[in-house]
């Protein structure tokens, strides 16, 4: 874990209640999709954990929903603002677990960490199919970015305003994709349904209210088949067989 | 001029008075990859009970104005794992003072755990937590009544050779009477204060934010409350006090010491800033210089 000061390069709305934050990040201690950074926002006591969506030399991209007071305050910060950021947190997705062909299943902003994973999988020369679910068309994020990389992209919206009407599991049933390993990130209820629907190995990125984000306050504990685990440190990515789903 | 940061606590020599508080620093090893733990004056380990505990359901933490509420509920691997795994693991990378923090649901449990901690080579001091607000039928119940606090102190004192500190709850009418009861029962020192019982409600969901409904409030907001209690207790007891509550700067370490604390614990601030303790320690000499303090020992209880 490292603490740094990163400067906001851009911070703008990309979909309904959704902001994209690009930070000039020097040479951060960041590795793979599924890892997160922990941001301190002026006027708020606890940090806010945000998944890494993309990284390029010298900069990182994060997506966040402006749902609470903290993220609303974050959304108001202009370019050039310096942020106190912890990096090197969490255990991310394992792109090596996939042999040849990966299935990515995202719900809402769960698409963010899967995008960085997608880049890594494609860099390894693997086939990637992405199924992205949203509530409605104006909440869709990263569709163009996934289409530019993936061998196939399916969109599902709950209200049918784009792609298949229904849940990601409906889109999966319609698509019948072939894959050897799956990766999922989104609301817990969605990931549980995905893990139950997919007959094969995979991993899921969990979310929990965090304190320190670095494994020492024990606030974000979850139960797994091998006992209590910390979402921030032992996860957020867990193998399907570790989860009680 | 070189500043003397060292303090002496019940015969133990601390290179400086700054100690991460129990529950805000895990078992130490979690932070060993982030900075050299040996800069710390000591480490108070996560609260430990006789049996392993999963703790409370999540969410266990809630944001507040200048603070936070937690209801972790004493998640820990049990006393056997503490003495045989956690402490030896910490000792591989840390040579300073180690404080075991012990909780229990009965006087017998406190006694059993403290005995094992006392016999563990890597532990220097035992902090008995009679003030956890997050567990039912125990914890804080022992620390809100002078007679119960004294009973735990007496039982633990009987089986321990190492210094025994009692960690007190602020959720009481008269903390001085409880502090005195612990002193009379043989405590070597006192840590104060634990968290303040608090609550938040999610007005959108119309439900408590924490799964356990209530929790312990800590963070910068509680500093003046904690300081007042440290001052009251330190001037009423002869045994040393570790001050704890809302400390976030070198200036506040000095303030706590002027109020009577011999050592100062940093708690919730570690969750905001995992580097809070080393940052505070490194800024102490310049703050002392500005205030004309040569040795921290000379300011203890001077107000």
mmCIF file with all atom_site columns, N, CA and C in Angstrom, chain A residues 1-3 38 40-41 43-48 67 84 86 208-223 227-230 233, chain B residues 23-27 30-31 34 46 54 58-64 66-68 70 72 75 86 209 219-220 268-275 279:
data_model
loop_
_atom_site.group_PDB
_atom_site.id
_atom_site.type_symbol
_atom_site.label_atom_id
_atom_site.label_alt_id
_atom_site.label_comp_id
_atom_site.label_asym_id
_atom_site.label_entity_id
_atom_site.label_seq_id
_atom_site.pdbx_PDB_ins_code
_atom_site.Cartn_x
_atom_site.Cartn_y
_atom_site.Cartn_z
_atom_site.occupancy
_atom_site.B_iso_or_equiv
_atom_site.pdbx_formal_charge
_atom_site.auth_seq_id
_atom_site.auth_comp_id
_atom_site.auth_asym_id
_atom_site.auth_atom_id
_atom_site.pdbx_PDB_model_num
ATOM 1   N N  . UNK A 1 1   ? 0.840   -1.197  0.000  1.00 0.00 ? 1   UNK A N  1
ATOM 2   C CA . UNK A 1 1   ? 0.000   0.000   0.000  1.00 0.00 ? 1   UNK A CA 1
ATOM 3   C C  . UNK A 1 1   ? 0.875   1.247   0.000  1.00 0.00 ? 1   UNK A C  1
ATOM 4   N N  . UNK A 1 2   ? 0.490   2.190   -0.808 1.00 0.00 ? 2   UNK A N  1
ATOM 5   C CA . UNK A 1 2   ? 1.199   3.469   -0.848 1.00 0.00 ? 2   UNK A CA 1
ATOM 6   C C  . UNK A 1 2   ? 0.195   4.608   -0.767 1.00 0.00 ? 2   UNK A C  1
ATOM 7   N N  . UNK A 1 3   ? 0.636   5.742   -0.226 1.00 0.00 ? 3   UNK A N  1
ATOM 8   C CA . UNK A 1 3   ? -0.200  6.945   -0.196 1.00 0.00 ? 3   UNK A CA 1
ATOM 9   C C  . UNK A 1 3   ? 0.427   7.979   -1.106 1.00 0.00 ? 3   UNK A C  1
ATOM 10  N N  . UNK A 1 38  ? -8.279  4.102   -2.789 1.00 0.00 ? 38  UNK A N  1
ATOM 11  C CA . UNK A 1 38  ? -9.065  4.590   -1.654 1.00 0.00 ? 38  UNK A CA 1
ATOM 12  C C  . UNK A 1 38  ? -8.848  6.096   -1.570 1.00 0.00 ? 38  UNK A C  1
ATOM 13  N N  . UNK A 1 40  ? -9.514  10.067  -0.389 1.00 0.00 ? 40  UNK A N  1
ATOM 14  C CA . UNK A 1 40  ? -9.956  10.944  0.691  1.00 0.00 ? 40  UNK A CA 1
ATOM 15  C C  . UNK A 1 40  ? -10.569 12.185  0.051  1.00 0.00 ? 40  UNK A C  1
ATOM 16  N N  . UNK A 1 41  ? -11.798 12.500  0.448  1.00 0.00 ? 41  UNK A N  1
ATOM 17  C CA . UNK A 1 41  ? -12.497 13.663  -0.100 1.00 0.00 ? 41  UNK A CA 1
ATOM 18  C C  . UNK A 1 41  ? -12.604 14.706  1.014  1.00 0.00 ? 41  UNK A C  1
ATOM 19  N N  . UNK A 1 43  ? -13.629 17.143  3.699  1.00 0.00 ? 43  UNK A N  1
ATOM 20  C CA . UNK A 1 43  ? -14.886 17.305  4.401  1.00 0.00 ? 43  UNK A CA 1
ATOM 21  C C  . UNK A 1 43  ? -15.553 15.996  4.777  1.00 0.00 ? 43  UNK A C  1
ATOM 22  N N  . UNK A 1 44  ? -14.948 14.874  4.389  1.00 0.00 ? 44  UNK A N  1
ATOM 23  C CA . UNK A 1 44  ? -15.521 13.565  4.733  1.00 0.00 ? 44  UNK A CA 1
ATOM 24  C C  . UNK A 1 44  ? -14.502 12.770  5.530  1.00 0.00 ? 44  UNK A C  1
ATOM 25  N N  . UNK A 1 45  ? -14.982 12.043  6.520  1.00 0.00 ? 45  UNK A N  1
ATOM 26  C CA . UNK A 1 45  ? -14.064 11.375  7.438  1.00 0.00 ? 45  UNK A CA 1
ATOM 27  C C  . UNK A 1 45  ? -13.436 10.128  6.830  1.00 0.00 ? 45  UNK A C  1
ATOM 28  N N  . UNK A 1 46  ? -14.266 9.260   6.275  1.00 0.00 ? 46  UNK A N  1
ATOM 29  C CA . UNK A 1 46  ? -13.744 7.994   5.748  1.00 0.00 ? 46  UNK A CA 1
ATOM 30  C C  . UNK A 1 46  ? -13.424 8.127   4.258  1.00 0.00 ? 46  UNK A C  1
ATOM 31  N N  . UNK A 1 47  ? -12.500 7.299   3.812  1.00 0.00 ? 47  UNK A N  1
ATOM 32  C CA . UNK A 1 47  ? -12.158 7.270   2.390  1.00 0.00 ? 47  UNK A CA 1
ATOM 33  C C  . UNK A 1 47  ? -13.265 6.592   1.587  1.00 0.00 ? 47  UNK A C  1
ATOM 34  N N  . UNK A 1 48  ? -13.218 6.767   0.267  1.00 0.00 ? 48  UNK A N  1
ATOM 35  C CA . UNK A 1 48  ? -14.160 6.107   -0.638 1.00 0.00 ? 48  UNK A CA 1
ATOM 36  C C  . UNK A 1 48  ? -13.373 5.165   -1.549 1.00 0.00 ? 48  UNK A C  1
ATOM 37  N N  . UNK A 1 67  ? -24.185 8.906   -5.782 1.00 0.00 ? 67  UNK A N  1
ATOM 38  C CA . UNK A 1 67  ? -25.373 8.525   -5.020 1.00 0.00 ? 67  UNK A CA 1
ATOM 39  C C  . UNK A 1 67  ? -25.401 9.095   -3.609 1.00 0.00 ? 67  UNK A C  1
ATOM 40  N N  . UNK A 1 84  ? -5.770  12.916  -2.113 1.00 0.00 ? 84  UNK A N  1
ATOM 41  C CA . UNK A 1 84  ? -4.988  11.966  -1.309 1.00 0.00 ? 84  UNK A CA 1
ATOM 42  C C  . UNK A 1 84  ? -5.520  10.563  -1.625 1.00 0.00 ? 84  UNK A C  1
ATOM 43  N N  . UNK A 1 86  ? -4.853  6.219   -1.673 1.00 0.00 ? 86  UNK A N  1
ATOM 44  C CA . UNK A 1 86  ? -4.114  5.006   -1.332 1.00 0.00 ? 86  UNK A CA 1
ATOM 45  C C  . UNK A 1 86  ? -4.199  4.043   -2.516 1.00 0.00 ? 86  UNK A C  1
ATOM 46  N N  . UNK A 1 208 ? -18.413 -4.252  -0.230 1.00 0.00 ? 208 UNK A N  1
ATOM 47  C CA . UNK A 1 208 ? -18.870 -4.154  1.155  1.00 0.00 ? 208 UNK A CA 1
ATOM 48  C C  . UNK A 1 208 ? -18.451 -2.790  1.673  1.00 0.00 ? 208 UNK A C  1
ATOM 49  N N  . UNK A 1 209 ? -19.194 -2.255  2.635  1.00 0.00 ? 209 UNK A N  1
ATOM 50  C CA . UNK A 1 209 ? -18.839 -0.980  3.243  1.00 0.00 ? 209 UNK A CA 1
ATOM 51  C C  . UNK A 1 209 ? -17.471 -1.129  3.917  1.00 0.00 ? 209 UNK A C  1
ATOM 52  N N  . UNK A 1 210 ? -16.502 -0.313  3.499  1.00 0.00 ? 210 UNK A N  1
ATOM 53  C CA . UNK A 1 210 ? -15.134 -0.472  3.998  1.00 0.00 ? 210 UNK A CA 1
ATOM 54  C C  . UNK A 1 210 ? -14.713 0.633   4.948  1.00 0.00 ? 210 UNK A C  1
ATOM 55  N N  . UNK A 1 211 ? -13.789 0.287   5.829  1.00 0.00 ? 211 UNK A N  1
ATOM 56  C CA . UNK A 1 211 ? -13.136 1.290   6.661  1.00 0.00 ? 211 UNK A CA 1
ATOM 57  C C  . UNK A 1 211 ? -11.777 1.597   6.071  1.00 0.00 ? 211 UNK A C  1
ATOM 58  N N  . UNK A 1 212 ? -10.760 0.880   6.546  1.00 0.00 ? 212 UNK A N  1
ATOM 59  C CA . UNK A 1 212 ? -9.383  1.190   6.155  1.00 0.00 ? 212 UNK A CA 1
ATOM 60  C C  . UNK A 1 212 ? -9.087  0.841   4.704  1.00 0.00 ? 212 UNK A C  1
ATOM 61  N N  . UNK A 1 213 ? -9.699  -0.202  4.172  1.00 0.00 ? 213 UNK A N  1
ATOM 62  C CA . UNK A 1 213 ? -9.421  -0.637  2.801  1.00 0.00 ? 213 UNK A CA 1
ATOM 63  C C  . UNK A 1 213 ? -8.142  -1.439  2.665  1.00 0.00 ? 213 UNK A C  1
ATOM 64  N N  . UNK A 1 214 ? -7.445  -1.639  3.766  1.00 0.00 ? 214 UNK A N  1
ATOM 65  C CA . UNK A 1 214 ? -6.138  -2.290  3.684  1.00 0.00 ? 214 UNK A CA 1
ATOM 66  C C  . UNK A 1 214 ? -6.027  -3.505  4.600  1.00 0.00 ? 214 UNK A C  1
ATOM 67  N N  . UNK A 1 215 ? -7.157  -3.984  5.118  1.00 0.00 ? 215 UNK A N  1
ATOM 68  C CA . UNK A 1 215 ? -7.144  -5.268  5.820  1.00 0.00 ? 215 UNK A CA 1
ATOM 69  C C  . UNK A 1 215 ? -6.864  -5.242  7.299  1.00 0.00 ? 215 UNK A C  1
ATOM 70  N N  . UNK A 1 216 ? -6.901  -4.057  7.931  1.00 0.00 ? 216 UNK A N  1
ATOM 71  C CA . UNK A 1 216 ? -6.573  -4.069  9.354  1.00 0.00 ? 216 UNK A CA 1
ATOM 72  C C  . UNK A 1 216 ? -7.706  -3.619  10.277 1.00 0.00 ? 216 UNK A C  1
ATOM 73  N N  . UNK A 1 217 ? -8.837  -3.135  9.718  1.00 0.00 ? 217 UNK A N  1
ATOM 74  C CA . UNK A 1 217 ? -9.925  -2.713  10.621 1.00 0.00 ? 217 UNK A CA 1
ATOM 75  C C  . UNK A 1 217 ? -11.042 -3.757  10.729 1.00 0.00 ? 217 UNK A C  1
ATOM 76  N N  . UNK A 1 218 ? -11.071 -4.703  9.831  1.00 0.00 ? 218 UNK A N  1
ATOM 77  C CA . UNK A 1 218 ? -12.025 -5.821  9.881  1.00 0.00 ? 218 UNK A CA 1
ATOM 78  C C  . UNK A 1 218 ? -13.493 -5.363  9.821  1.00 0.00 ? 218 UNK A C  1
ATOM 79  N N  . UNK A 1 219 ? -13.742 -4.274  9.078  1.00 0.00 ? 219 UNK A N  1
ATOM 80  C CA . UNK A 1 219 ? -15.121 -3.812  8.924  1.00 0.00 ? 219 UNK A CA 1
ATOM 81  C C  . UNK A 1 219 ? -15.831 -4.508  7.759  1.00 0.00 ? 219 UNK A C  1
ATOM 82  N N  . UNK A 1 220 ? -15.092 -4.917  6.719  1.00 0.00 ? 220 UNK A N  1
ATOM 83  C CA . UNK A 1 220 ? -15.741 -5.407  5.495  1.00 0.00 ? 220 UNK A CA 1
ATOM 84  C C  . UNK A 1 220 ? -15.699 -6.927  5.389  1.00 0.00 ? 220 UNK A C  1
ATOM 85  N N  . UNK A 1 221 ? -15.829 -7.592  6.516  1.00 0.00 ? 221 UNK A N  1
ATOM 86  C CA . UNK A 1 221 ? -15.730 -9.050  6.555  1.00 0.00 ? 221 UNK A CA 1
ATOM 87  C C  . UNK A 1 221 ? -16.897 -9.737  5.839  1.00 0.00 ? 221 UNK A C  1
ATOM 88  N N  . UNK A 1 222 ? -16.605 -10.806 5.118  1.00 0.00 ? 222 UNK A N  1
ATOM 89  C CA . UNK A 1 222 ? -17.669 -11.631 4.541  1.00 0.00 ? 222 UNK A CA 1
ATOM 90  C C  . UNK A 1 222 ? -17.406 -13.093 4.906  1.00 0.00 ? 222 UNK A C  1
ATOM 91  N N  . UNK A 1 223 ? -18.473 -13.870 4.849  1.00 0.00 ? 223 UNK A N  1
ATOM 92  C CA . UNK A 1 223 ? -18.330 -15.303 5.136  1.00 0.00 ? 223 UNK A CA 1
ATOM 93  C C  . UNK A 1 223 ? -18.042 -16.049 3.849  1.00 0.00 ? 223 UNK A C  1
ATOM 94  N N  . UNK A 1 227 ? -14.262 -19.690 5.894  1.00 0.00 ? 227 UNK A N  1
ATOM 95  C CA . UNK A 1 227 ? -14.376 -18.808 7.051  1.00 0.00 ? 227 UNK A CA 1
ATOM 96  C C  . UNK A 1 227 ? -14.435 -17.338 6.684  1.00 0.00 ? 227 UNK A C  1
ATOM 97  N N  . UNK A 1 228 ? -14.190 -16.498 7.706  1.00 0.00 ? 228 UNK A N  1
ATOM 98  C CA . UNK A 1 228 ? -14.313 -15.048 7.524  1.00 0.00 ? 228 UNK A CA 1
ATOM 99  C C  . UNK A 1 228 ? -13.168 -14.519 6.670  1.00 0.00 ? 228 UNK A C  1
ATOM 100 N N  . UNK A 1 229 ? -13.506 -13.714 5.677  1.00 0.00 ? 229 UNK A N  1
ATOM 101 C CA . UNK A 1 229 ? -12.487 -13.076 4.825  1.00 0.00 ? 229 UNK A CA 1
ATOM 102 C C  . UNK A 1 229 ? -12.757 -11.580 4.765  1.00 0.00 ? 229 UNK A C  1
ATOM 103 N N  . UNK A 1 230 ? -11.689 -10.816 4.551  1.00 0.00 ? 230 UNK A N  1
ATOM 104 C CA . UNK A 1 230 ? -11.823 -9.373  4.394  1.00 0.00 ? 230 UNK A CA 1
ATOM 105 C C  . UNK A 1 230 ? -11.998 -9.057  2.913  1.00 0.00 ? 230 UNK A C  1
ATOM 106 N N  . UNK A 1 233 ? -8.988  -6.959  1.460  1.00 0.00 ? 233 UNK A N  1
ATOM 107 C CA . UNK A 1 233 ? -7.624  -7.487  1.419  1.00 0.00 ? 233 UNK A CA 1
ATOM 108 C C  . UNK A 1 233 ? -7.575  -8.906  0.848  1.00 0.00 ? 233 UNK A C  1
ATOM 109 N N  . UNK B 2 23  ? -7.876  -2.451  17.665 1.00 0.00 ? 23  UNK B N  1
ATOM 110 C CA . UNK B 2 23  ? -8.996  -2.479  16.727 1.00 0.00 ? 23  UNK B CA 1
ATOM 111 C C  . UNK B 2 23  ? -8.801  -1.595  15.514 1.00 0.00 ? 23  UNK B C  1
ATOM 112 N N  . UNK B 2 24  ? -7.764  -0.750  15.553 1.00 0.00 ? 24  UNK B N  1
ATOM 113 C CA . UNK B 2 24  ? -7.537  0.147   14.418 1.00 0.00 ? 24  UNK B CA 1
ATOM 114 C C  . UNK B 2 24  ? -6.215  -0.155  13.727 1.00 0.00 ? 24  UNK B C  1
ATOM 115 N N  . UNK B 2 25  ? -5.624  -1.305  14.062 1.00 0.00 ? 25  UNK B N  1
ATOM 116 C CA . UNK B 2 25  ? -4.310  -1.630  13.513 1.00 0.00 ? 25  UNK B CA 1
ATOM 117 C C  . UNK B 2 25  ? -4.153  -3.143  13.356 1.00 0.00 ? 25  UNK B C  1
ATOM 118 N N  . UNK B 2 26  ? -5.279  -3.854  13.368 1.00 0.00 ? 26  UNK B N  1
ATOM 119 C CA . UNK B 2 26  ? -5.255  -5.307  13.222 1.00 0.00 ? 26  UNK B CA 1
ATOM 120 C C  . UNK B 2 26  ? -4.322  -5.952  14.229 1.00 0.00 ? 26  UNK B C  1
ATOM 121 N N  . UNK B 2 27  ? -3.539  -6.919  13.757 1.00 0.00 ? 27  UNK B N  1
ATOM 122 C CA . UNK B 2 27  ? -2.540  -7.576  14.592 1.00 0.00 ? 27  UNK B CA 1
ATOM 123 C C  . UNK B 2 27  ? -1.141  -7.097  14.211 1.00 0.00 ? 27  UNK B C  1
ATOM 124 N N  . UNK B 2 30  ? -0.529  -6.713  9.366  1.00 0.00 ? 30  UNK B N  1
ATOM 125 C CA . UNK B 2 30  ? -1.254  -6.220  8.196  1.00 0.00 ? 30  UNK B CA 1
ATOM 126 C C  . UNK B 2 30  ? -0.612  -4.953  7.635  1.00 0.00 ? 30  UNK B C  1
ATOM 127 N N  . UNK B 2 31  ? 0.059   -4.175  8.505  1.00 0.00 ? 31  UNK B N  1
ATOM 128 C CA . UNK B 2 31  ? 0.665   -2.912  8.076  1.00 0.00 ? 31  UNK B CA 1
ATOM 129 C C  . UNK B 2 31  ? 2.174   -3.026  7.855  1.00 0.00 ? 31  UNK B C  1
ATOM 130 N N  . UNK B 2 34  ? 3.728   -1.760  4.730  1.00 0.00 ? 34  UNK B N  1
ATOM 131 C CA . UNK B 2 34  ? 3.491   -0.364  4.351  1.00 0.00 ? 34  UNK B CA 1
ATOM 132 C C  . UNK B 2 34  ? 4.477   0.616   4.981  1.00 0.00 ? 34  UNK B C  1
ATOM 133 N N  . UNK B 2 46  ? -5.490  -6.136  18.135 1.00 0.00 ? 46  UNK B N  1
ATOM 134 C CA . UNK B 2 46  ? -6.949  -6.219  18.052 1.00 0.00 ? 46  UNK B CA 1
ATOM 135 C C  . UNK B 2 46  ? -7.509  -7.021  19.230 1.00 0.00 ? 46  UNK B C  1
ATOM 136 N N  . UNK B 2 54  ? -16.648 -14.420 14.796 1.00 0.00 ? 54  UNK B N  1
ATOM 137 C CA . UNK B 2 54  ? -16.859 -13.836 13.464 1.00 0.00 ? 54  UNK B CA 1
ATOM 138 C C  . UNK B 2 54  ? -17.148 -12.349 13.591 1.00 0.00 ? 54  UNK B C  1
ATOM 139 N N  . UNK B 2 58  ? -22.480 -7.246  8.569  1.00 0.00 ? 58  UNK B N  1
ATOM 140 C CA . UNK B 2 58  ? -22.146 -5.984  7.908  1.00 0.00 ? 58  UNK B CA 1
ATOM 141 C C  . UNK B 2 58  ? -23.426 -5.304  7.433  1.00 0.00 ? 58  UNK B C  1
ATOM 142 N N  . UNK B 2 59  ? -23.456 -3.992  7.202  1.00 0.00 ? 59  UNK B N  1
ATOM 143 C CA . UNK B 2 59  ? -22.373 -3.023  7.389  1.00 0.00 ? 59  UNK B CA 1
ATOM 144 C C  . UNK B 2 59  ? -21.977 -2.848  8.862  1.00 0.00 ? 59  UNK B C  1
ATOM 145 N N  . UNK B 2 60  ? -20.654 -2.709  9.028  1.00 0.00 ? 60  UNK B N  1
ATOM 146 C CA . UNK B 2 60  ? -20.102 -2.549  10.364 1.00 0.00 ? 60  UNK B CA 1
ATOM 147 C C  . UNK B 2 60  ? -19.548 -1.149  10.587 1.00 0.00 ? 60  UNK B C  1
ATOM 148 N N  . UNK B 2 61  ? -19.662 -0.280  9.594  1.00 0.00 ? 61  UNK B N  1
ATOM 149 C CA . UNK B 2 61  ? -19.041 1.038   9.729  1.00 0.00 ? 61  UNK B CA 1
ATOM 150 C C  . UNK B 2 61  ? -19.926 2.096   9.087  1.00 0.00 ? 61  UNK B C  1
ATOM 151 N N  . UNK B 2 62  ? -20.000 3.256   9.724  1.00 0.00 ? 62  UNK B N  1
ATOM 152 C CA . UNK B 2 62  ? -20.824 4.350   9.210  1.00 0.00 ? 62  UNK B CA 1
ATOM 153 C C  . UNK B 2 62  ? -20.061 5.661   9.330  1.00 0.00 ? 62  UNK B C  1
ATOM 154 N N  . UNK B 2 63  ? -20.147 6.445   8.270  1.00 0.00 ? 63  UNK B N  1
ATOM 155 C CA . UNK B 2 63  ? -19.518 7.765   8.251  1.00 0.00 ? 63  UNK B CA 1
ATOM 156 C C  . UNK B 2 63  ? -20.292 8.733   9.153  1.00 0.00 ? 63  UNK B C  1
ATOM 157 N N  . UNK B 2 64  ? -19.557 9.624   9.832  1.00 0.00 ? 64  UNK B N  1
ATOM 158 C CA . UNK B 2 64  ? -20.183 10.681  10.620 1.00 0.00 ? 64  UNK B CA 1
ATOM 159 C C  . UNK B 2 64  ? -19.408 11.967  10.387 1.00 0.00 ? 64  UNK B C  1
ATOM 160 N N  . UNK B 2 66  ? -16.842 14.344  11.123 1.00 0.00 ? 66  UNK B N  1
ATOM 161 C CA . UNK B 2 66  ? -15.577 14.269  11.866 1.00 0.00 ? 66  UNK B CA 1
ATOM 162 C C  . UNK B 2 66  ? -15.402 12.986  12.684 1.00 0.00 ? 66  UNK B C  1
ATOM 163 N N  . UNK B 2 67  ? -15.945 11.910  12.178 1.00 0.00 ? 67  UNK B N  1
ATOM 164 C CA . UNK B 2 67  ? -15.768 10.656  12.892 1.00 0.00 ? 67  UNK B CA 1
ATOM 165 C C  . UNK B 2 67  ? -16.478 9.507   12.214 1.00 0.00 ? 67  UNK B C  1
ATOM 166 N N  . UNK B 2 68  ? -16.554 8.411   12.915 1.00 0.00 ? 68  UNK B N  1
ATOM 167 C CA . UNK B 2 68  ? -17.179 7.213   12.354 1.00 0.00 ? 68  UNK B CA 1
ATOM 168 C C  . UNK B 2 68  ? -17.755 6.374   13.486 1.00 0.00 ? 68  UNK B C  1
ATOM 169 N N  . UNK B 2 70  ? -18.329 2.316   14.460 1.00 0.00 ? 70  UNK B N  1
ATOM 170 C CA . UNK B 2 70  ? -18.076 0.931   14.047 1.00 0.00 ? 70  UNK B CA 1
ATOM 171 C C  . UNK B 2 70  ? -18.829 -0.027  14.939 1.00 0.00 ? 70  UNK B C  1
ATOM 172 N N  . UNK B 2 72  ? -17.806 -3.628  14.678 1.00 0.00 ? 72  UNK B N  1
ATOM 173 C CA . UNK B 2 72  ? -17.112 -4.845  14.221 1.00 0.00 ? 72  UNK B CA 1
ATOM 174 C C  . UNK B 2 72  ? -17.500 -6.023  15.109 1.00 0.00 ? 72  UNK B C  1
ATOM 175 N N  . UNK B 2 75  ? -14.417 -9.263  16.132 1.00 0.00 ? 75  UNK B N  1
ATOM 176 C CA . UNK B 2 75  ? -13.956 -10.354 15.265 1.00 0.00 ? 75  UNK B CA 1
ATOM 177 C C  . UNK B 2 75  ? -12.506 -10.660 15.641 1.00 0.00 ? 75  UNK B C  1
ATOM 178 N N  . UNK B 2 86  ? -0.407  -14.981 15.790 1.00 0.00 ? 86  UNK B N  1
ATOM 179 C CA . UNK B 2 86  ? -0.365  -13.541 15.501 1.00 0.00 ? 86  UNK B CA 1
ATOM 180 C C  . UNK B 2 86  ? 0.851   -12.855 16.124 1.00 0.00 ? 86  UNK B C  1
ATOM 181 N N  . UNK B 2 209 ? -28.052 2.521   9.774  1.00 0.00 ? 209 UNK B N  1
ATOM 182 C CA . UNK B 2 209 ? -26.983 2.272   8.798  1.00 0.00 ? 209 UNK B CA 1
ATOM 183 C C  . UNK B 2 209 ? -26.245 0.975   9.139  1.00 0.00 ? 209 UNK B C  1
ATOM 184 N N  . UNK B 2 219 ? -13.098 8.988   16.402 1.00 0.00 ? 219 UNK B N  1
ATOM 185 C CA . UNK B 2 219 ? -12.593 9.922   15.397 1.00 0.00 ? 219 UNK B CA 1
ATOM 186 C C  . UNK B 2 219 ? -12.367 11.295  15.996 1.00 0.00 ? 219 UNK B C  1
ATOM 187 N N  . UNK B 2 220 ? -11.972 12.223  15.125 1.00 0.00 ? 220 UNK B N  1
ATOM 188 C CA . UNK B 2 220 ? -11.546 13.546  15.578 1.00 0.00 ? 220 UNK B CA 1
ATOM 189 C C  . UNK B 2 220 ? -12.551 14.245  16.479 1.00 0.00 ? 220 UNK B C  1
ATOM 190 N N  . UNK B 2 268 ? -9.109  5.804   15.375 1.00 0.00 ? 268 UNK B N  1
ATOM 191 C CA . UNK B 2 268 ? -9.837  5.926   14.108 1.00 0.00 ? 268 UNK B CA 1
ATOM 192 C C  . UNK B 2 268 ? -9.012  6.598   13.011 1.00 0.00 ? 268 UNK B C  1
ATOM 193 N N  . UNK B 2 269 ? -8.114  7.497   13.408 1.00 0.00 ? 269 UNK B N  1
ATOM 194 C CA . UNK B 2 269 ? -7.321  8.205   12.397 1.00 0.00 ? 269 UNK B CA 1
ATOM 195 C C  . UNK B 2 269 ? -6.545  7.230   11.505 1.00 0.00 ? 269 UNK B C  1
ATOM 196 N N  . UNK B 2 270 ? -6.182  6.062   12.059 1.00 0.00 ? 270 UNK B N  1
ATOM 197 C CA . UNK B 2 270 ? -5.481  5.061   11.238 1.00 0.00 ? 270 UNK B CA 1
ATOM 198 C C  . UNK B 2 270 ? -6.332  4.591   10.059 1.00 0.00 ? 270 UNK B C  1
ATOM 199 N N  . UNK B 2 271 ? -7.663  4.611   10.234 1.00 0.00 ? 271 UNK B N  1
ATOM 200 C CA . UNK B 2 271 ? -8.538  4.153   9.149  1.00 0.00 ? 271 UNK B CA 1
ATOM 201 C C  . UNK B 2 271 ? -8.606  5.181   8.023  1.00 0.00 ? 271 UNK B C  1
ATOM 202 N N  . UNK B 2 272 ? -8.514  6.468   8.379  1.00 0.00 ? 272 UNK B N  1
ATOM 203 C CA . UNK B 2 272 ? -8.463  7.529   7.354  1.00 0.00 ? 272 UNK B CA 1
ATOM 204 C C  . UNK B 2 272 ? -7.099  7.536   6.697  1.00 0.00 ? 272 UNK B C  1
ATOM 205 N N  . UNK B 2 273 ? -6.099  7.371   7.536  1.00 0.00 ? 273 UNK B N  1
ATOM 206 C CA . UNK B 2 273 ? -4.722  7.503   7.073  1.00 0.00 ? 273 UNK B CA 1
ATOM 207 C C  . UNK B 2 273 ? -3.869  6.424   7.732  1.00 0.00 ? 273 UNK B C  1
ATOM 208 N N  . UNK B 2 274 ? -3.619  5.338   7.024  1.00 0.00 ? 274 UNK B N  1
ATOM 209 C CA . UNK B 2 274 ? -2.853  4.238   7.620  1.00 0.00 ? 274 UNK B CA 1
ATOM 210 C C  . UNK B 2 274 ? -1.441  4.651   8.033  1.00 0.00 ? 274 UNK B C  1
ATOM 211 N N  . UNK B 2 275 ? -0.991  5.802   7.552  1.00 0.00 ? 275 UNK B N  1
ATOM 212 C CA . UNK B 2 275 ? 0.341   6.290   7.894  1.00 0.00 ? 275 UNK B CA 1
ATOM 213 C C  . UNK B 2 275 ? 0.274   7.351   8.999  1.00 0.00 ? 275 UNK B C  1
ATOM 214 N N  . UNK B 2 279 ? 3.533   9.442   10.697 1.00 0.00 ? 279 UNK B N  1
ATOM 215 C CA . UNK B 2 279 ? 3.534   10.878  10.370 1.00 0.00 ? 279 UNK B CA 1
ATOM 216 C C  . UNK B 2 279 ? 3.516   11.730  11.645 1.00 0.00 ? 279 UNK B C  1
#
